[in-house]
PDB file of C-alpha atoms and ligand atoms in Angstrom:
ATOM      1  CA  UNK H   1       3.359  -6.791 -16.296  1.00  0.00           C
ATOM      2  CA  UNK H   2       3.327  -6.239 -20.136  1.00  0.00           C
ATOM      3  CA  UNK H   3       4.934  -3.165 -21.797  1.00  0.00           C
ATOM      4  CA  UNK H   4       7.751  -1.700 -18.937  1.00  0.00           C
ATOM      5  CA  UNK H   5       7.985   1.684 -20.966  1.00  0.00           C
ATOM      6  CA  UNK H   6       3.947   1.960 -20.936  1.00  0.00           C
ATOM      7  CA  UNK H   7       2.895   5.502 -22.228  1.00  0.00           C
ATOM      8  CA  UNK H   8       2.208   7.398 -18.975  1.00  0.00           C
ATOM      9  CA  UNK H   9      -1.333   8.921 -18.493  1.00  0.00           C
ATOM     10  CA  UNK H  10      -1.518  11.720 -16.459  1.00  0.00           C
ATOM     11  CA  UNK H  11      -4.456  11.049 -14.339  1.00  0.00           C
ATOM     12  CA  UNK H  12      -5.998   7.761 -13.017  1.00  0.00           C
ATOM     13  CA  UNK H  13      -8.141   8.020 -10.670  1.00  0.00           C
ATOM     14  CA  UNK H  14      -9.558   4.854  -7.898  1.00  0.00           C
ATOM     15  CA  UNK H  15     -12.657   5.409  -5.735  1.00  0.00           C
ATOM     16  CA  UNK H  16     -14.604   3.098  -3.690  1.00  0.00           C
ATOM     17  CA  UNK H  17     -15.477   1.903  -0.141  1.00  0.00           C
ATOM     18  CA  UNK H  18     -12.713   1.261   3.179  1.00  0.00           C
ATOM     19  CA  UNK H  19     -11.266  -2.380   2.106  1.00  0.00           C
ATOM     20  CA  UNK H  20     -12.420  -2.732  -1.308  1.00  0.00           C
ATOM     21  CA  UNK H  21      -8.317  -3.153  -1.917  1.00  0.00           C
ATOM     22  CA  UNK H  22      -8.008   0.998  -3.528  1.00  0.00           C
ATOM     23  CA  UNK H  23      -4.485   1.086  -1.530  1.00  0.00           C
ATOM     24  CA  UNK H  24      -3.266  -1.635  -3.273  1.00  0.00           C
ATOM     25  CA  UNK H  25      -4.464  -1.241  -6.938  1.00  0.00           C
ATOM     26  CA  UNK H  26      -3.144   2.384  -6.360  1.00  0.00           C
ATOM     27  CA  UNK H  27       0.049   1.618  -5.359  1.00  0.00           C
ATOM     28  CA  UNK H  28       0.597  -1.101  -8.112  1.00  0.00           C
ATOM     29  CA  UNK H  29      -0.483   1.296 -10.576  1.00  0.00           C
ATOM     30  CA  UNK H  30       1.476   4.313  -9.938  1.00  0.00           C
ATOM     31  CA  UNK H  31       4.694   1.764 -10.130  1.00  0.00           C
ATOM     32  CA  UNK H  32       3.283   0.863 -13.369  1.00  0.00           C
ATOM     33  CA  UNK H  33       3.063   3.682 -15.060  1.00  0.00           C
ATOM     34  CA  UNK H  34       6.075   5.482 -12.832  1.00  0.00           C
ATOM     35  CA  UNK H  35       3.176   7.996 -11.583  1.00  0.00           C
ATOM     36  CA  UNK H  36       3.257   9.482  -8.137  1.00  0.00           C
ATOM     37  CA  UNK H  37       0.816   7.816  -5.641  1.00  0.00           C
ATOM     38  CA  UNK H  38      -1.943  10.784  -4.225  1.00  0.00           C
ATOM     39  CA  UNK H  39      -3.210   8.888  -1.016  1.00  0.00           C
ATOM     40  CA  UNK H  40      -6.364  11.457  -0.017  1.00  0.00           C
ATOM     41  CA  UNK H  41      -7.600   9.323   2.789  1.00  0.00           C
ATOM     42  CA  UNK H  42      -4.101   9.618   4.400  1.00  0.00           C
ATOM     43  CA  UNK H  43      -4.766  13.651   3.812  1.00  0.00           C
ATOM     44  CA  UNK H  44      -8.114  13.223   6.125  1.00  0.00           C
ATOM     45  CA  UNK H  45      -6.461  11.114   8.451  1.00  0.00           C
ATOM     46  CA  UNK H  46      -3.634  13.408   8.970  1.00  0.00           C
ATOM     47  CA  UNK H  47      -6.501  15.941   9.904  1.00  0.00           C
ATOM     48  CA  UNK H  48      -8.445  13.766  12.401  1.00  0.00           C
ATOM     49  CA  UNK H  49      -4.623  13.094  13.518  1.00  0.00           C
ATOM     50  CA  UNK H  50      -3.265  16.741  13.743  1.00  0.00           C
ATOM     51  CA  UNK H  51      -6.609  17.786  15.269  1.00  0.00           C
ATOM     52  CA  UNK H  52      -6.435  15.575  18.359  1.00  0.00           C
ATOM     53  CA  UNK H  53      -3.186  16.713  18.867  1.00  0.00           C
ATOM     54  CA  UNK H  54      -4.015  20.440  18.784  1.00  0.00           C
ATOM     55  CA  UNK H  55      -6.902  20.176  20.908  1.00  0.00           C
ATOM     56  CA  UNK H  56      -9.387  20.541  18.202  1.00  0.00           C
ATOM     57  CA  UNK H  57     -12.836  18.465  18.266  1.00  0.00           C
ATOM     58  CA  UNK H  58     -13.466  16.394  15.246  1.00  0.00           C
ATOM     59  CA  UNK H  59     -16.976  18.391  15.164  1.00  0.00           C
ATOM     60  CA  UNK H  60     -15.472  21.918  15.241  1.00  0.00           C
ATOM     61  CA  UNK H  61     -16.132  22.550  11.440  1.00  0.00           C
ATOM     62  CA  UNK H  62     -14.452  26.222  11.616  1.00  0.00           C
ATOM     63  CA  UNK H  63     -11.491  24.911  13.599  1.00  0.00           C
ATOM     64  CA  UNK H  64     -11.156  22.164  11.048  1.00  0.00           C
ATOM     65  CA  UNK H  65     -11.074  24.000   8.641  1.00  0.00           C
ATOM     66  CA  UNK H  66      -7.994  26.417   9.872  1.00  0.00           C
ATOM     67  CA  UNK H  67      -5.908  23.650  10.508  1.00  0.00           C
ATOM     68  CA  UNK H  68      -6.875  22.078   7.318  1.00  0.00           C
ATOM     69  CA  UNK H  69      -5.641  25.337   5.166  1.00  0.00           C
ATOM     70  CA  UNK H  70      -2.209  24.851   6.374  1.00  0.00           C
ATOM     71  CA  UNK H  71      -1.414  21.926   6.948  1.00  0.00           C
ATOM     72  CA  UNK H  72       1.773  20.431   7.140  1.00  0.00           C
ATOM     73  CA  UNK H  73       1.317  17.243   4.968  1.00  0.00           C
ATOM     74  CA  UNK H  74       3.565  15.364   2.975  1.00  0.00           C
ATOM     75  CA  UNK H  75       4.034  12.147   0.875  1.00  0.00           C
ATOM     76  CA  UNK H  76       7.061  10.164   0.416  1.00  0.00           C
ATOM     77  CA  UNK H  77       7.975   6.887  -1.162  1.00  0.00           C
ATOM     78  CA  UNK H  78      10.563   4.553   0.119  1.00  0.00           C
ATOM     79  CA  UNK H  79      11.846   1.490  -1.165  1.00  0.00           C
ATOM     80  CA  UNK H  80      10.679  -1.304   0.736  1.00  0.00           C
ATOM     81  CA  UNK H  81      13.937  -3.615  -0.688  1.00  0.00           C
ATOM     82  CA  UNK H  82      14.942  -5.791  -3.310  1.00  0.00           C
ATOM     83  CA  UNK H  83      12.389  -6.221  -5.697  1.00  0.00           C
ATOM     84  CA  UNK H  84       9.781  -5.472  -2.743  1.00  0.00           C
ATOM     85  CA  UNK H  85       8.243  -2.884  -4.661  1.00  0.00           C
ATOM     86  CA  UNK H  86       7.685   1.071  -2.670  1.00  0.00           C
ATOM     87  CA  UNK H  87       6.395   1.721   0.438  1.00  0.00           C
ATOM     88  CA  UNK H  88       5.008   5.529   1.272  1.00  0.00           C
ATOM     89  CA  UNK H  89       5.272   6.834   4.229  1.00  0.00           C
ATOM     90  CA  UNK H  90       2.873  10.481   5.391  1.00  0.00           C
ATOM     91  CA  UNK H  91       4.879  13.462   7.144  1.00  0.00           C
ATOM     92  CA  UNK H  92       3.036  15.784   8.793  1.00  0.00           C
ATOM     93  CA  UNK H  93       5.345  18.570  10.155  1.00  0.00           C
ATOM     94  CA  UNK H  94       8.298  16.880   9.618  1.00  0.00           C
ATOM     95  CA  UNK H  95       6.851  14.254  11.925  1.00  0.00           C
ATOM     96  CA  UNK H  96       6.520  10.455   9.977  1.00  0.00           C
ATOM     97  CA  UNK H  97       2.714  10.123  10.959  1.00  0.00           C
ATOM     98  CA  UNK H  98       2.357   6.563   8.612  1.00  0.00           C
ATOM     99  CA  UNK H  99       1.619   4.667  11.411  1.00  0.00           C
ATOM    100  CA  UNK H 100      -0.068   7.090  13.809  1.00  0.00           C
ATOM    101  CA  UNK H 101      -2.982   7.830  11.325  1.00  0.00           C
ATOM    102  CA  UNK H 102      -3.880   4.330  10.537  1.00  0.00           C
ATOM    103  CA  UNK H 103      -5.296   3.429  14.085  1.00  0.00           C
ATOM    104  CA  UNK H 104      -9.357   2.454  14.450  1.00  0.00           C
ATOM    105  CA  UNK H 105      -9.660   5.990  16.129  1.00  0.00           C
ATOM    106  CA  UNK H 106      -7.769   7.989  13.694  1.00  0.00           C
ATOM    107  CA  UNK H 107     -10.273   5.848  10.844  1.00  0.00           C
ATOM    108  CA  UNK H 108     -13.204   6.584  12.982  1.00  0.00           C
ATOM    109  CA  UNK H 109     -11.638  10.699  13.347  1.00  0.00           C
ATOM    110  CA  UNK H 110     -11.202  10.417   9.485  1.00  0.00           C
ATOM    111  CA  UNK H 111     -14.563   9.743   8.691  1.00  0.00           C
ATOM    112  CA  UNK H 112     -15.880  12.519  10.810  1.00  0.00           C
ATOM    113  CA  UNK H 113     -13.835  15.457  10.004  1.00  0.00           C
ATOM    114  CA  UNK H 114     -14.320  14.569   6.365  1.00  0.00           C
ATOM    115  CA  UNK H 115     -18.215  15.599   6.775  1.00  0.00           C
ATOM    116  CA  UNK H 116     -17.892  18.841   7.450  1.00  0.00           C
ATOM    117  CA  UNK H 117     -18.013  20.948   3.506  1.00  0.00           C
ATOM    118  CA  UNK H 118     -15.335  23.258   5.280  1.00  0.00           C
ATOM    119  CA  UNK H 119     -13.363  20.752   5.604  1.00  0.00           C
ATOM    120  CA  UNK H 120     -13.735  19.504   1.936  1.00  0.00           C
ATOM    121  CA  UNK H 121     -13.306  22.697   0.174  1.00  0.00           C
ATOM    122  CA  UNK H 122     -10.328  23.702   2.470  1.00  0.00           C
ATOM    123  CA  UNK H 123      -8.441  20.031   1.290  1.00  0.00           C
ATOM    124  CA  UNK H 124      -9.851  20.794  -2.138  1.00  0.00           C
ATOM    125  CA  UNK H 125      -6.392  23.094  -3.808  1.00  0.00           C
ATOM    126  CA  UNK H 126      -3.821  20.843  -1.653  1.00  0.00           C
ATOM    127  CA  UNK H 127      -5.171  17.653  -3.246  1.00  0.00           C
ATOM    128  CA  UNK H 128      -4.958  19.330  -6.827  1.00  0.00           C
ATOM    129  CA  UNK H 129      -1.764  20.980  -5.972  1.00  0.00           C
ATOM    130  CA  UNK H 130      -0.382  17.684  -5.168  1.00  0.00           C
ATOM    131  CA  UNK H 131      -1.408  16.068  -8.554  1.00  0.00           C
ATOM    132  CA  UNK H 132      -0.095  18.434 -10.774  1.00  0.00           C
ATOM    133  CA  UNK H 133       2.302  16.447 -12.269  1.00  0.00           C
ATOM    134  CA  UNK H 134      -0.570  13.452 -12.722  1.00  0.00           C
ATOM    135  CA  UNK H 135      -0.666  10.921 -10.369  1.00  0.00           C
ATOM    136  CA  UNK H 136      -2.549   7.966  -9.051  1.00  0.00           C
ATOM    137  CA  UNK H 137      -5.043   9.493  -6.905  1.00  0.00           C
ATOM    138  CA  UNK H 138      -7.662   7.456  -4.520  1.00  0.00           C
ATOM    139  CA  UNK H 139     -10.212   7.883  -2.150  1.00  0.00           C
ATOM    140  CA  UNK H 140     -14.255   8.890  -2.322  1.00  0.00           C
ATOM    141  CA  UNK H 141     -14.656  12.003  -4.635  1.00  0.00           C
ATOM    142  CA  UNK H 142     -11.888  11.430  -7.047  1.00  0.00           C
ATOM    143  CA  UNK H 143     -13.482  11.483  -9.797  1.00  0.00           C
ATOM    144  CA  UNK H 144     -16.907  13.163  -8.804  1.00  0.00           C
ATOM    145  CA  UNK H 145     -15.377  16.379  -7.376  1.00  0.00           C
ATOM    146  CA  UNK H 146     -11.684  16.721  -6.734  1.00  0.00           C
ATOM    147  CA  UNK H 147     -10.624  15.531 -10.573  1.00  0.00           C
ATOM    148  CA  UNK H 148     -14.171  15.349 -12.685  1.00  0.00           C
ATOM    149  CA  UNK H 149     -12.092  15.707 -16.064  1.00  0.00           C
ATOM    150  CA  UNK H 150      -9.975  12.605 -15.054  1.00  0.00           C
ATOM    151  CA  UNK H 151      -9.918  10.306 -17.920  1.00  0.00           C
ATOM    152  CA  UNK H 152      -9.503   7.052 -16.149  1.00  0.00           C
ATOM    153  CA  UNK H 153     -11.810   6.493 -13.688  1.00  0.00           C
ATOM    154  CA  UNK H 154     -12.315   3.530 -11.161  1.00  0.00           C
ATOM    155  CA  UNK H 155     -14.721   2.780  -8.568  1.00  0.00           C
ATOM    156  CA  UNK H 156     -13.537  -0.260  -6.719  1.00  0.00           C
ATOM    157  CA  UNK H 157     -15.417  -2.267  -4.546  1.00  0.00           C
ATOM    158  CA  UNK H 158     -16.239  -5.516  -2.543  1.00  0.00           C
ATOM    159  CA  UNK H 159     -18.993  -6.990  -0.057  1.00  0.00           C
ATOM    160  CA  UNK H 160     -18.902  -5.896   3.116  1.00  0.00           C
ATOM    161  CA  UNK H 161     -17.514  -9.282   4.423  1.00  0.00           C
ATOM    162  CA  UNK H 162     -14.592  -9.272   1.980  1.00  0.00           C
ATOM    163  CA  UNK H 163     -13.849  -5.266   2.863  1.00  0.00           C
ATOM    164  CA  UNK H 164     -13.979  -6.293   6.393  1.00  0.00           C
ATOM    165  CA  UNK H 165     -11.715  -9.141   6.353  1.00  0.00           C
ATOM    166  CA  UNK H 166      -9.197  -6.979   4.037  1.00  0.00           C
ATOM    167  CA  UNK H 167      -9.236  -4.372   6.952  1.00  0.00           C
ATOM    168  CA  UNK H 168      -8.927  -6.829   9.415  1.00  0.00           C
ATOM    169  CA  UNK H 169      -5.646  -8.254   8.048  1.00  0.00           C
ATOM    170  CA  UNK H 170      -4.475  -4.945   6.781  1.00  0.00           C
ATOM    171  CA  UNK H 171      -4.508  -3.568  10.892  1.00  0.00           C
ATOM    172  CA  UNK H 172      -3.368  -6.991  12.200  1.00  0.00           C
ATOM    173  CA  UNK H 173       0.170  -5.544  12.561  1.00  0.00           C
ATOM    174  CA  UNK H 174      -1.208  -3.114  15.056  1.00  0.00           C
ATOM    175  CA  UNK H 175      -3.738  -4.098  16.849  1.00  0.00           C
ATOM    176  CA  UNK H 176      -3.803  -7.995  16.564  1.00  0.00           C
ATOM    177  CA  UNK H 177      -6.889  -8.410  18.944  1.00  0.00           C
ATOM    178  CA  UNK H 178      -9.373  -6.818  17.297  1.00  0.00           C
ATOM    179  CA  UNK H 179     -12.236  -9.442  16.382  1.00  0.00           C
ATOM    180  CA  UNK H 180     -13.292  -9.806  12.460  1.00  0.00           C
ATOM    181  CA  UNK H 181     -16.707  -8.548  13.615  1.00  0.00           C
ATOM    182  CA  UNK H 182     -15.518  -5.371  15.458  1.00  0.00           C
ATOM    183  CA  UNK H 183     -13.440  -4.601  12.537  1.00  0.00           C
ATOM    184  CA  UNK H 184     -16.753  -5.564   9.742  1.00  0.00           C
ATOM    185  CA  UNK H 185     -19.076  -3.248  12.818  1.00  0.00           C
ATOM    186  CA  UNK H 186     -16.120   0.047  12.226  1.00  0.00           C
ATOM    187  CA  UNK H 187     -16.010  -0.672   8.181  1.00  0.00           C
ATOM    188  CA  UNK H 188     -20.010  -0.607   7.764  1.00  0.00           C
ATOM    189  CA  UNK H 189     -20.380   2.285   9.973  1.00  0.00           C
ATOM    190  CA  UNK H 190     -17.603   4.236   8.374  1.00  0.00           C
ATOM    191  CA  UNK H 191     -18.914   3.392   5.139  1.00  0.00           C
ATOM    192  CA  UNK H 192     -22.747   4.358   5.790  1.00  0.00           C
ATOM    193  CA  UNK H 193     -21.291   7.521   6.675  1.00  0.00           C
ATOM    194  CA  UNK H 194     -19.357   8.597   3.907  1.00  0.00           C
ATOM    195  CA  UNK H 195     -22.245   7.641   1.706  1.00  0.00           C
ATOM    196  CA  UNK H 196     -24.507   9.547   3.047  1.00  0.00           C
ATOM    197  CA  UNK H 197     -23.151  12.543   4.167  1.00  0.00           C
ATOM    198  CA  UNK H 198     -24.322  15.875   2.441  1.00  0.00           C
ATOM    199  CA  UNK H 199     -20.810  17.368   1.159  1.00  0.00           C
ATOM    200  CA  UNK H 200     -19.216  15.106  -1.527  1.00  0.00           C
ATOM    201  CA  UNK H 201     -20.600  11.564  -0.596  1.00  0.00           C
ATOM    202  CA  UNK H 202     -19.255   8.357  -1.824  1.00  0.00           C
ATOM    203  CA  UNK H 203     -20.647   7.651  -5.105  1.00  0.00           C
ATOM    204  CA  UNK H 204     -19.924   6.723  -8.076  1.00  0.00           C
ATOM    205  CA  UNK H 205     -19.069   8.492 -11.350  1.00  0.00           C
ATOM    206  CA  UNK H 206     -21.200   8.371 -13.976  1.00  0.00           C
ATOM    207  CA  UNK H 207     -18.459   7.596 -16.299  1.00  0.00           C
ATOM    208  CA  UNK H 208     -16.050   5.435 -14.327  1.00  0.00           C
ATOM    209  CA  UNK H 209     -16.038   1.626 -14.583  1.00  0.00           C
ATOM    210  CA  UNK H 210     -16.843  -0.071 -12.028  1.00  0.00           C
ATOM    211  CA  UNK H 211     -15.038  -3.188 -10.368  1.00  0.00           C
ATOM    212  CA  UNK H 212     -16.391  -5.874  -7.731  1.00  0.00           C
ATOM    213  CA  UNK H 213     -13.407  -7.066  -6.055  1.00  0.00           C
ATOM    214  CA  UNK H 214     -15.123  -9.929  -3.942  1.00  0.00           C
ATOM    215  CA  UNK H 215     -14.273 -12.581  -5.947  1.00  0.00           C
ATOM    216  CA  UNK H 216     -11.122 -11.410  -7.840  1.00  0.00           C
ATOM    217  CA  UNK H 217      -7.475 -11.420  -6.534  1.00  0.00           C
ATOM    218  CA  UNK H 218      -5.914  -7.833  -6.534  1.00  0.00           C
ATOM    219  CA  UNK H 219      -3.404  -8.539  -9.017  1.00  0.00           C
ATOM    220  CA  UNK H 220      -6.558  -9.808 -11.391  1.00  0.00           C
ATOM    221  CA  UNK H 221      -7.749  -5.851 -10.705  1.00  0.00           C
ATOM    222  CA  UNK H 222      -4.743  -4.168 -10.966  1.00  0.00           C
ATOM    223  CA  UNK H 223      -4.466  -6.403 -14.269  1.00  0.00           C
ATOM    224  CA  UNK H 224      -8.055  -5.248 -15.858  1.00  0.00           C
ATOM    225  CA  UNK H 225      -7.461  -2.090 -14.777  1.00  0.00           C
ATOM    226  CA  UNK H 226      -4.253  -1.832 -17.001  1.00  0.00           C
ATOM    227  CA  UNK H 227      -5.833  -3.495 -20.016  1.00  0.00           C
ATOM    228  CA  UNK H 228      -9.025  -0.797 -19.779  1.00  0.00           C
ATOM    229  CA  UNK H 229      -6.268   2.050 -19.670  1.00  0.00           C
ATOM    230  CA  UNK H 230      -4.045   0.775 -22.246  1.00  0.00           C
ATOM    231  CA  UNK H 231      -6.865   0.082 -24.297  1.00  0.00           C
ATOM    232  CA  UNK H 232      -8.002   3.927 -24.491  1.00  0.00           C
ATOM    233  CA  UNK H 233      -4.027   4.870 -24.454  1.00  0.00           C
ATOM    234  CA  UNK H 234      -3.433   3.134 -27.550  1.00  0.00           C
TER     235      UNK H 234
HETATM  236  O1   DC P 301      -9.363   5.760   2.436  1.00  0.00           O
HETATM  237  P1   DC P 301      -9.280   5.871   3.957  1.00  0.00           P
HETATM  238  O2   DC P 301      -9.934   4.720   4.673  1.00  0.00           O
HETATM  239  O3   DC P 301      -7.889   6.084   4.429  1.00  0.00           O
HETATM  240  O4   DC P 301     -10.130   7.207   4.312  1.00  0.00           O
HETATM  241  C1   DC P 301     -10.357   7.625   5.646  1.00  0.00           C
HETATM  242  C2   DC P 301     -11.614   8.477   5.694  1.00  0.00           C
HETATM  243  O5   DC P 301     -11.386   9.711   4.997  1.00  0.00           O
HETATM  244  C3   DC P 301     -12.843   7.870   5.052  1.00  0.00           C
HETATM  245  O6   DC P 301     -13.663   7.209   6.007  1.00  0.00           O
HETATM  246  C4   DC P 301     -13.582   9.039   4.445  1.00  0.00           C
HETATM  247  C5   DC P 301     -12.540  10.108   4.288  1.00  0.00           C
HETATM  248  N1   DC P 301     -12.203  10.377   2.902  1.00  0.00           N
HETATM  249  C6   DC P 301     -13.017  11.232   2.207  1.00  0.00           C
HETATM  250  O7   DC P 301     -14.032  11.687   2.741  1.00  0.00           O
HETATM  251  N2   DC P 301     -12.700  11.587   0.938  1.00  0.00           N
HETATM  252  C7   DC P 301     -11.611  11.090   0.333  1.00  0.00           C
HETATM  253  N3   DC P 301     -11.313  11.465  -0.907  1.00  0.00           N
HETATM  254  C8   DC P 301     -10.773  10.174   1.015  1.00  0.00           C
HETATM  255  C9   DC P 301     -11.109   9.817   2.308  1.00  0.00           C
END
C-alpha cells in the first residue's frame, strides 16, 4: 500500500453487521498503520465462552456481569509466516481460546450475553483500557458508545447474502457441513438481535462513513478506507 511510514492515528474505529468483512479491514489496517488490533466481539465471545464453562446461564445478567469484571482476557498477535501478514490469537486465563470462541454456539452465546446493559457497562473500562495506546478497534458500539470522540469512524456493511456467504467460508475450517442457509438463518438472527436490543444496539454513527461491501473486494475497502484517513491526516 502507498506511504510504509504513514503518520499513525490513534484511533480508527470499524462497526457494522456479522460478515460485512470488519475482521478483515481491521486487521489490514492495524498492519497499516502498525496499530494494535482491539477485537471486541472476541471480548463477548470470551464471555459467552467463560460462562458455559463456569456454569453460568447466558441469561443470568448479575452473574454475567461478575465474571465479566474480571475477566481473564487477552490479545496477542502472531506471525502467521513469511510475508503472510499477523494472525491474533484470544487468551483467556492463560488458556488460547481463538478457536473455542468462534463456534455457531459460542456466536449464538455472544449475541446473548451482549444484551444484558450489565454486561455492557461491566466490558465498558476493559475495552478502553485496552486501547489506550490507540488501536484498531471493531465491533457494534465503537463509535456510538465505547469511543464516541474517535476520529475515524467506519460502519461496514453488506447484504445479508454476501454476510452470509462470508461467514460461511470464514467457519468452513470448523464445521465444514454447515449449509449456506443455516449459516444466512444464524447471521440474520444474530443480526436482528443486536439491532434491536435496548442497551447499545447496532447502529450507526452519525458521523462515520459508511461502506457497502456487497459488491467491493476487501482490499478495495481496506483501500478507501486508507485514502478517507489519509485524507483528514494530511
Ligand atoms: O463481531 P462478532 O461476530 O465476533 O461479535 C459476536 C457478538 O458479540 C455479536 O453478535 C454481538 C456482540 N458484540 C457486541 O454486542 N458489541 C460489540 N462491540 C462487539 C460484539
Amino acid at each position: 500500500m502507498t506511504d510504509p511510514n504513514p503518520a499513525s492515528p490513534r484511533l480508527i474505529v470499524i462497526d457494522g453487521p456479522a460478515g460485512a468483512g470488519k475482521s478483515t479491514v481491521a486487521r489490514r489496517l492495524a498492519e497499516h498503520y502498525r496499530l494494535p488490533l482491539l477485537d471486541t466481539g472476541a471480548i463477548y465471545r470470551a464471555l459467552a465462552w467463560a460462562a458455559a464453562r463456569d456454569g453460568v446461564a447466558w441469561e443470568d445478567e448479575a452473574g454475567l456481569a461478575a465474571l465479566a469484571g474480571s475477566l481473564p482476557i487477552s490479545f496477542h498477535m502472531e506471525p502467521l509466516g513469511e510475508g503472510a501478514g499477523l494472525r491474533q490469537t484470544v487468551r483467556c486465563g492463560g488458556e488460547d481460546v481463538s478457536a473455542a470462541i468462534r463456534t455457531p454456539a459460542i456466536s449464538e452465546g455472544a449475541s446473548r450475553v451482549s444484551q444484558h446493559p450489565a454486561v455492557r457497562a461491566a466490558l465498558l473500562g476493559l475495552q478502553r483500557a485496552l486501547s489506550t495506546s490507540g488501536c484498531v478497534a471493531e465491533g457494534r458500539d465503537m463509535g456510538t458508545v465505547v469511543f464516541p470522540g474517535a476520529r475515524h469512524k467506519f460502519f461496514l456493511t453488506a447484504s445479508l447474502e454476501a454476510r452470509a456467504q462470508r461467514r460461511h467460508a470464514e467457519i468452513a475450517q470448523d464445521c465444514p457441513s454447515m449449509p449456506l442457509d443455516e449459516v444466512m438463518a444464524e447471521v440474520d438472527l444474530r443480526d436482528s438481535r443486536d439491532r434491536s436490543r435496548a442497551s447499545a444496539p447496532l447502529v450507526q454513527a452519525a458521523d462515520a462513513v459508511v461502506l457497502d461491501s456487497s459488491h467491493l473486494e476487501i482490499g478495495e475497502v481496506v483501500r478507501r478506507i486508507i485514502t478517507i484517513i489519509d485524507g483528514r491526516e494530511g
